[in-house]
Each structure stands twice: as structure tokens, then as C-alpha cells.
Amino acid sequence: MSGRVWLVLLAVLVAIGFWRSERSAEAALSALPGAGDPNRVLMVSAEWCGYCQQQLADFRAAGVRFTELDFDTSEGRDAVEALGGRGVPLTVIGDEVIHGYDRPALQQHLAAIGYEMR
């Protein structure tokens, strides 16, 4: 095959892979508690994770209503894996996935649904 044919084939395979990963992320989000709720706040955390404990304290101080999944359970680990995470905290606000303790992203997405995290 010519180089051009290989290039087109490679482009098609990359596009299919991207499409599949997007669809699997959508499926993972729809399988989590609160699916379809634009105000959903879900956090996967672990008791042994210092960043998780800080984020939990921030959420409580801001009065954020959220669902917590424990990473040390199969449900928590499955959620992290399905969303392409490599660790905790992993937070879902609406349909936005935030990896790690990303305070500016948390503040931005929480503000959009009426919470002020200081």
C-alpha cells in the first residue's frame, strides 16, 4: 500500500478510537449516581488521601451537597477507571470530570451551579 493509504487508514483508526473513548466516558457518566442532573456533584475519595480530605473540608465549608464514593470499594474504583482517572480525588460536577484536587476548576464549576467555595 502507498504511504497515502496508510495515512488515511491511520486517521480513520484514530477517529474511531476517539469516538469510542468519548462514548465510553458518556456511558460511565450516565451510570453514576445523579446522572442527568446538571447540579450533580459526585466525588470519589479515599480516607488515606490528604487532597481528598482537603476537598471534602472545602465542600462542607461551602455547603456543597454531594455524593461520595469510596475509592477503596469496587464501586469507587470502577468509577475512577471508567472515567479515565488514575487517582483520587476524582470529581464530577454535572457532566464535567475534574481529575485531582484542582481548586480553580472546582470553584468555577461549583459557582456555575450556585456554590461559592472560598
Tab-separated table of N, CA and C in Angstrom:
chain	number	residue	atom	x	y	z
A	1	MET	N	0.842	-1.187	0.000
A	1	MET	CA	0.000	0.000	0.000
A	1	MET	C	0.880	1.241	0.000
A	2	SER	N	0.333	2.282	-0.585
A	2	SER	CA	1.100	3.526	-0.634
A	2	SER	C	1.045	4.231	0.718
A	3	GLY	N	1.948	5.171	0.897
A	3	GLY	CA	2.009	5.936	2.141
A	3	GLY	C	0.722	6.698	2.406
A	4	ARG	N	0.096	7.191	1.343
A	4	ARG	CA	-1.146	7.968	1.491
A	4	ARG	C	-2.279	7.087	2.026
A	5	VAL	N	-2.377	5.860	1.540
A	5	VAL	CA	-3.414	4.932	2.009
A	5	VAL	C	-3.205	4.627	3.488
A	6	TRP	N	-1.952	4.398	3.885
A	6	TRP	CA	-1.662	4.130	5.301
A	6	TRP	C	-2.032	5.327	6.164
A	7	LEU	N	-1.772	6.517	5.682
A	7	LEU	CA	-2.086	7.728	6.423
A	7	LEU	C	-3.594	7.870	6.619
A	8	VAL	N	-4.354	7.605	5.579
A	8	VAL	CA	-5.822	7.671	5.675
A	8	VAL	C	-6.328	6.602	6.643
A	9	LEU	N	-5.796	5.394	6.536
A	9	LEU	CA	-6.190	4.312	7.430
A	9	LEU	C	-5.888	4.666	8.883
A	10	LEU	N	-4.720	5.229	9.131
A	10	LEU	CA	-4.341	5.643	10.482
A	10	LEU	C	-5.293	6.717	11.001
A	11	ALA	N	-5.641	7.677	10.172
A	11	ALA	CA	-6.560	8.740	10.578
A	11	ALA	C	-7.930	8.171	10.947
A	12	VAL	N	-8.404	7.229	10.174
A	12	VAL	CA	-9.700	6.594	10.459
A	12	VAL	C	-9.648	5.841	11.788
A	13	LEU	N	-8.572	5.098	12.017
A	13	LEU	CA	-8.443	4.338	13.267
A	13	LEU	C	-8.367	5.272	14.477
A	14	VAL	N	-7.656	6.370	14.360
A	14	VAL	CA	-7.581	7.343	15.457
A	14	VAL	C	-8.962	7.928	15.723
A	15	ALA	N	-9.693	8.285	14.664
A	15	ALA	CA	-11.038	8.846	14.827
A	15	ALA	C	-11.973	7.854	15.504
A	16	ILE	N	-11.891	6.597	15.128
A	16	ILE	CA	-12.727	5.568	15.757
A	16	ILE	C	-12.370	5.422	17.229
A	17	GLY	N	-11.090	5.413	17.541
A	17	GLY	CA	-10.668	5.314	18.940
A	17	GLY	C	-11.159	6.489	19.762
A	18	PHE	N	-11.073	7.689	19.219
A	18	PHE	CA	-11.553	8.880	19.926
A	18	PHE	C	-13.055	8.786	20.143
A	19	TRP	N	-13.790	8.393	19.114
A	19	TRP	CA	-15.238	8.271	19.210
A	19	TRP	C	-15.626	7.249	20.275
A	20	ARG	N	-14.914	6.114	20.297
A	20	ARG	CA	-15.214	5.071	21.292
A	20	ARG	C	-14.923	5.563	22.697
A	21	SER	N	-13.813	6.288	22.902
A	21	SER	CA	-13.479	6.771	24.241
A	21	SER	C	-14.493	7.809	24.704
A	22	GLU	N	-14.954	8.668	23.794
A	22	GLU	CA	-15.977	9.649	24.149
A	22	GLU	C	-17.280	8.948	24.542
A	23	ARG	N	-17.657	7.930	23.769
A	23	ARG	CA	-18.886	7.194	24.067
A	23	ARG	C	-18.754	6.451	25.394
A	24	SER	N	-17.581	5.883	25.684
A	24	SER	CA	-17.428	5.158	26.941
A	24	SER	C	-17.451	6.120	28.120
A	25	ALA	N	-16.915	7.330	27.961
A	25	ALA	CA	-16.985	8.335	29.030
A	25	ALA	C	-18.435	8.741	29.262
A	26	GLU	N	-19.197	8.917	28.185
A	26	GLU	CA	-20.620	9.245	28.319
A	26	GLU	C	-21.355	8.122	29.037
A	27	ALA	N	-21.063	6.889	28.681
A	27	ALA	CA	-21.708	5.744	29.329
A	27	ALA	C	-21.337	5.693	30.809
A	28	ALA	N	-20.078	5.952	31.116
A	28	ALA	CA	-19.627	5.937	32.516
A	28	ALA	C	-20.339	7.019	33.312
A	29	LEU	N	-20.447	8.220	32.743
A	29	LEU	CA	-21.133	9.312	33.444
A	29	LEU	C	-22.597	8.984	33.676
A	30	SER	N	-23.235	8.367	32.698
A	30	SER	CA	-24.658	8.057	32.845
A	30	SER	C	-24.905	6.912	33.819
A	31	ALA	N	-23.879	6.131	34.124
A	31	ALA	CA	-24.037	5.017	35.068
A	31	ALA	C	-23.824	5.445	36.522
A	32	LEU	N	-23.308	6.652	36.723
A	32	LEU	CA	-23.015	7.122	38.086
A	32	LEU	C	-24.251	7.736	38.735
A	33	PRO	N	-24.281	7.774	40.068
A	33	PRO	CA	-25.417	8.395	40.764
A	33	PRO	C	-25.636	9.831	40.300
A	34	GLY	N	-26.901	10.206	40.140
A	34	GLY	CA	-27.262	11.565	39.766
A	34	GLY	C	-27.191	11.844	38.282
A	35	ALA	N	-27.087	10.817	37.472
A	35	ALA	CA	-26.969	11.007	36.022
A	35	ALA	C	-28.091	11.887	35.505
A	36	GLY	N	-27.733	12.804	34.635
A	36	GLY	CA	-28.719	13.691	34.031
A	36	GLY	C	-29.025	14.926	34.857
A	37	ASP	N	-28.562	14.989	36.089
A	37	ASP	CA	-28.791	16.154	36.942
A	37	ASP	C	-27.673	17.160	36.699
A	38	PRO	N	-27.994	18.343	36.137
A	38	PRO	CA	-26.945	19.319	35.861
A	38	PRO	C	-26.279	19.865	37.128
A	39	ASN	N	-26.908	19.645	38.270
A	39	ASN	CA	-26.352	20.108	39.543
A	39	ASN	C	-25.695	18.977	40.341
A	40	ARG	N	-25.510	17.842	39.710
A	40	ARG	CA	-24.896	16.702	40.392
A	40	ARG	C	-23.467	17.031	40.790
A	41	VAL	N	-23.123	16.669	42.013
A	41	VAL	CA	-21.735	16.746	42.469
A	41	VAL	C	-21.421	15.384	43.075
A	42	LEU	N	-20.452	14.727	42.496
A	42	LEU	CA	-20.059	13.399	42.934
A	42	LEU	C	-18.545	13.410	43.103
A	43	MET	N	-18.087	12.853	44.197
A	43	MET	CA	-16.653	12.825	44.450
A	43	MET	C	-16.238	11.418	44.820
A	44	VAL	N	-15.192	10.931	44.152
A	44	VAL	CA	-14.584	9.667	44.541
A	44	VAL	C	-13.360	10.035	45.361
A	45	SER	N	-13.318	9.528	46.584
A	45	SER	CA	-12.235	9.897	47.501
A	45	SER	C	-11.762	8.671	48.264
A	46	ALA	N	-10.702	8.877	49.040
A	46	ALA	CA	-10.181	7.822	49.900
A	46	ALA	C	-9.815	8.447	51.243
A	47	GLU	N	-10.046	7.707	52.288
A	47	GLU	CA	-9.751	8.192	53.641
A	47	GLU	C	-8.273	8.520	53.810
A	48	TRP	N	-7.407	7.790	53.137
A	48	TRP	CA	-5.968	7.956	53.272
A	48	TRP	C	-5.392	9.068	52.398
A	49	CYS	N	-6.231	9.723	51.604
A	49	CYS	CA	-5.789	10.749	50.651
A	49	CYS	C	-5.920	12.146	51.252
A	50	GLY	N	-4.796	12.815	51.455
A	50	GLY	CA	-4.801	14.155	52.029
A	50	GLY	C	-5.532	15.170	51.173
A	51	TYR	N	-5.356	15.103	49.842
A	51	TYR	CA	-6.060	16.026	48.949
A	51	TYR	C	-7.570	15.795	49.012
A	52	CYS	N	-7.966	14.548	49.145
A	52	CYS	CA	-9.393	14.230	49.276
A	52	CYS	C	-9.959	14.856	50.540
A	53	GLN	N	-9.229	14.729	51.631
A	53	GLN	CA	-9.701	15.276	52.902
A	53	GLN	C	-9.817	16.803	52.827
A	54	GLN	N	-8.871	17.449	52.141
A	54	GLN	CA	-8.945	18.902	51.973
A	54	GLN	C	-10.156	19.287	51.131
A	55	GLN	N	-10.389	18.552	50.044
A	55	GLN	CA	-11.529	18.854	49.180
A	55	GLN	C	-12.836	18.608	49.915
A	56	LEU	N	-12.915	17.535	50.685
A	56	LEU	CA	-14.120	17.277	51.476
A	56	LEU	C	-14.377	18.417	52.454
A	57	ALA	N	-13.326	18.905	53.101
A	57	ALA	CA	-13.470	20.030	54.035
A	57	ALA	C	-13.950	21.278	53.290
A	58	ASP	N	-13.406	21.529	52.103
A	58	ASP	CA	-13.846	22.670	51.289
A	58	ASP	C	-15.321	22.546	50.920
A	59	PHE	N	-15.723	21.357	50.505
A	59	PHE	CA	-17.125	21.137	50.140
A	59	PHE	C	-18.041	21.372	51.333
A	60	ARG	N	-17.667	20.847	52.472
A	60	ARG	CA	-18.503	21.017	53.666
A	60	ARG	C	-18.584	22.476	54.087
A	61	ALA	N	-17.480	23.193	54.023
A	61	ALA	CA	-17.463	24.614	54.390
A	61	ALA	C	-18.339	25.441	53.444
A	62	ALA	N	-18.416	25.036	52.186
A	62	ALA	CA	-19.219	25.750	51.201
A	62	ALA	C	-20.664	25.260	51.161
A	63	GLY	N	-20.991	24.242	51.956
A	63	GLY	CA	-22.351	23.702	51.971
A	63	GLY	C	-22.723	22.935	50.720
A	64	VAL	N	-21.742	22.397	50.031
A	64	VAL	CA	-21.996	21.656	48.790
A	64	VAL	C	-22.705	20.346	49.115
A	65	ARG	N	-23.808	20.108	48.434
A	65	ARG	CA	-24.495	18.814	48.546
A	65	ARG	C	-23.869	17.898	47.507
A	66	PHE	N	-23.315	16.780	47.967
A	66	PHE	CA	-22.597	15.902	47.069
A	66	PHE	C	-22.755	14.456	47.501
A	67	THR	N	-22.478	13.584	46.553
A	67	THR	CA	-22.434	12.151	46.804
A	67	THR	C	-20.971	11.750	46.815
A	68	GLU	N	-20.596	10.944	47.792
A	68	GLU	CA	-19.214	10.495	47.895
A	68	GLU	C	-19.141	8.996	47.648
A	69	LEU	N	-18.205	8.604	46.793
A	69	LEU	CA	-17.910	7.189	46.579
A	69	LEU	C	-16.523	6.933	47.140
A	70	ASP	N	-16.376	5.837	47.853
A	70	ASP	CA	-15.100	5.469	48.442
A	70	ASP	C	-14.268	4.696	47.420
A	71	PHE	N	-13.092	5.202	47.122
A	71	PHE	CA	-12.198	4.556	46.171
A	71	PHE	C	-11.849	3.138	46.602
A	72	ASP	N	-11.865	2.877	47.894
A	72	ASP	CA	-11.480	1.557	48.405
A	72	ASP	C	-12.614	0.538	48.326
A	73	THR	N	-13.641	0.851	47.553
A	73	THR	CA	-14.708	-0.108	47.254
A	73	THR	C	-14.684	-0.363	45.743
A	74	SER	N	-15.299	-1.444	45.331
A	74	SER	CA	-15.317	-1.739	43.892
A	74	SER	C	-16.068	-0.650	43.123
A	75	GLU	N	-17.127	-0.099	43.703
A	75	GLU	CA	-17.894	0.958	43.027
A	75	GLU	C	-17.019	2.193	42.778
A	76	GLY	N	-16.241	2.576	43.774
A	76	GLY	CA	-15.366	3.736	43.632
A	76	GLY	C	-14.257	3.498	42.626
A	77	ARG	N	-13.605	2.361	42.711
A	77	ARG	CA	-12.525	2.037	41.766
A	77	ARG	C	-13.061	1.928	40.343
A	78	ASP	N	-14.235	1.318	40.191
A	78	ASP	CA	-14.838	1.189	38.860
A	78	ASP	C	-15.157	2.560	38.271
A	79	ALA	N	-15.645	3.473	39.101
A	79	ALA	CA	-15.974	4.820	38.624
A	79	ALA	C	-14.714	5.537	38.151
A	80	VAL	N	-13.641	5.464	38.920
A	80	VAL	CA	-12.386	6.116	38.536
A	80	VAL	C	-11.868	5.527	37.228
A	81	GLU	N	-11.868	4.225	37.126
A	81	GLU	CA	-11.373	3.569	35.912
A	81	GLU	C	-12.228	3.934	34.698
A	82	ALA	N	-13.548	3.906	34.855
A	82	ALA	CA	-14.448	4.196	33.737
A	82	ALA	C	-14.293	5.626	33.238
A	83	LEU	N	-13.921	6.539	34.137
A	83	LEU	CA	-13.774	7.945	33.756
A	83	LEU	C	-12.343	8.300	33.370
A	84	GLY	N	-11.502	7.289	33.262
A	84	GLY	CA	-10.138	7.527	32.815
A	84	GLY	C	-9.245	8.143	33.873
A	85	GLY	N	-9.635	7.996	35.127
A	85	GLY	CA	-8.836	8.546	36.207
A	85	GLY	C	-7.680	7.639	36.572
A	86	ARG	N	-6.697	8.250	37.211
A	86	ARG	CA	-5.550	7.473	37.681
A	86	ARG	C	-5.393	7.603	39.185
A	87	GLY	N	-6.295	8.313	39.807
A	87	GLY	CA	-6.194	8.506	41.244
A	87	GLY	C	-7.378	9.293	41.774
A	88	VAL	N	-7.249	9.708	43.005
A	88	VAL	CA	-8.296	10.463	43.675
A	88	VAL	C	-7.682	11.747	44.225
A	89	PRO	N	-8.499	12.756	44.444
A	89	PRO	CA	-9.937	12.789	44.208
A	89	PRO	C	-10.278	12.871	42.719
A	90	LEU	N	-11.420	12.357	42.398
A	90	LEU	CA	-11.999	12.483	41.076
A	90	LEU	C	-13.408	13.005	41.308
A	91	THR	N	-13.733	14.127	40.697
A	91	THR	CA	-14.993	14.801	40.965
A	91	THR	C	-15.780	14.978	39.677
A	92	VAL	N	-17.085	14.770	39.765
A	92	VAL	CA	-17.990	15.018	38.645
A	92	VAL	C	-18.948	16.103	39.088
A	93	ILE	N	-18.980	17.196	38.329
A	93	ILE	CA	-19.933	18.278	38.577
A	93	ILE	C	-20.747	18.412	37.307
A	94	GLY	N	-22.046	18.086	37.406
A	94	GLY	CA	-22.855	17.978	36.195
A	94	GLY	C	-22.301	16.827	35.383
A	95	ASP	N	-21.771	17.127	34.211
A	95	ASP	CA	-21.110	16.114	33.387
A	95	ASP	C	-19.629	16.433	33.188
A	96	GLU	N	-19.112	17.367	33.966
A	96	GLU	CA	-17.698	17.727	33.893
A	96	GLU	C	-16.902	16.862	34.870
A	97	VAL	N	-15.826	16.291	34.400
A	97	VAL	CA	-14.968	15.447	35.230
A	97	VAL	C	-13.720	16.236	35.578
A	98	ILE	N	-13.410	16.305	36.877
A	98	ILE	CA	-12.231	17.015	37.353
A	98	ILE	C	-11.314	15.997	38.011
A	99	HIS	N	-10.118	15.875	37.469
A	99	HIS	CA	-9.139	14.923	37.974
A	99	HIS	C	-8.233	15.625	38.969
A	100	GLY	N	-8.111	15.043	40.152
A	100	GLY	CA	-7.239	15.606	41.171
A	100	GLY	C	-7.892	16.764	41.916
A	101	TYR	N	-7.137	17.331	42.845
A	101	TYR	CA	-7.611	18.469	43.630
A	101	TYR	C	-7.262	19.736	42.864
A	102	ASP	N	-8.113	20.095	41.917
A	102	ASP	CA	-7.928	21.255	41.054
A	102	ASP	C	-8.865	22.342	41.553
A	103	ARG	N	-8.407	23.086	42.551
A	103	ARG	CA	-9.245	24.078	43.223
A	103	ARG	C	-9.881	25.105	42.263
A	104	PRO	N	-9.115	25.694	41.327
A	104	PRO	CA	-9.757	26.645	40.413
A	104	PRO	C	-10.878	26.015	39.576
A	105	ALA	N	-10.680	24.802	39.093
A	105	ALA	CA	-11.729	24.138	38.307
A	105	ALA	C	-12.936	23.832	39.182
A	106	LEU	N	-12.698	23.389	40.413
A	106	LEU	CA	-13.800	23.126	41.338
A	106	LEU	C	-14.582	24.403	41.596
A	107	GLN	N	-13.874	25.498	41.883
A	107	GLN	CA	-14.547	26.777	42.151
A	107	GLN	C	-15.387	27.202	40.949
A	108	GLN	N	-14.821	27.090	39.767
A	108	GLN	CA	-15.522	27.509	38.551
A	108	GLN	C	-16.797	26.695	38.331
A	109	HIS	N	-16.686	25.379	38.407
A	109	HIS	CA	-17.847	24.532	38.112
A	109	HIS	C	-18.880	24.578	39.235
A	110	LEU	N	-18.425	24.732	40.469
A	110	LEU	CA	-19.383	24.855	41.568
A	110	LEU	C	-20.111	26.195	41.507
A	111	ALA	N	-19.417	27.255	41.134
A	111	ALA	CA	-20.051	28.577	41.007
A	111	ALA	C	-21.161	28.530	39.972
A	112	ALA	N	-20.954	27.764	38.910
A	112	ALA	CA	-21.957	27.654	37.854
A	112	ALA	C	-23.262	27.035	38.339
A	113	ILE	N	-23.198	26.288	39.447
A	113	ILE	CA	-24.429	25.678	39.987
A	113	ILE	C	-24.808	26.281	41.338
A	114	GLY	N	-24.215	27.432	41.666
A	114	GLY	CA	-24.683	28.190	42.835
A	114	GLY	C	-23.907	28.058	44.117
A	115	TYR	N	-22.725	27.459	44.100
A	115	TYR	CA	-21.923	27.315	45.309
A	115	TYR	C	-20.711	28.241	45.241
A	116	GLU	N	-20.330	28.756	46.400
A	116	GLU	CA	-19.122	29.566	46.470
A	116	GLU	C	-18.126	28.867	47.370
A	117	MET	N	-17.082	28.390	46.767
A	117	MET	CA	-16.025	27.703	47.510
A	117	MET	C	-14.886	28.697	47.714
A	118	ARG	N	-14.638	29.063	48.951
A	118	ARG	CA	-13.589	30.059	49.237
A	118	ARG	C	-12.271	29.428	49.475
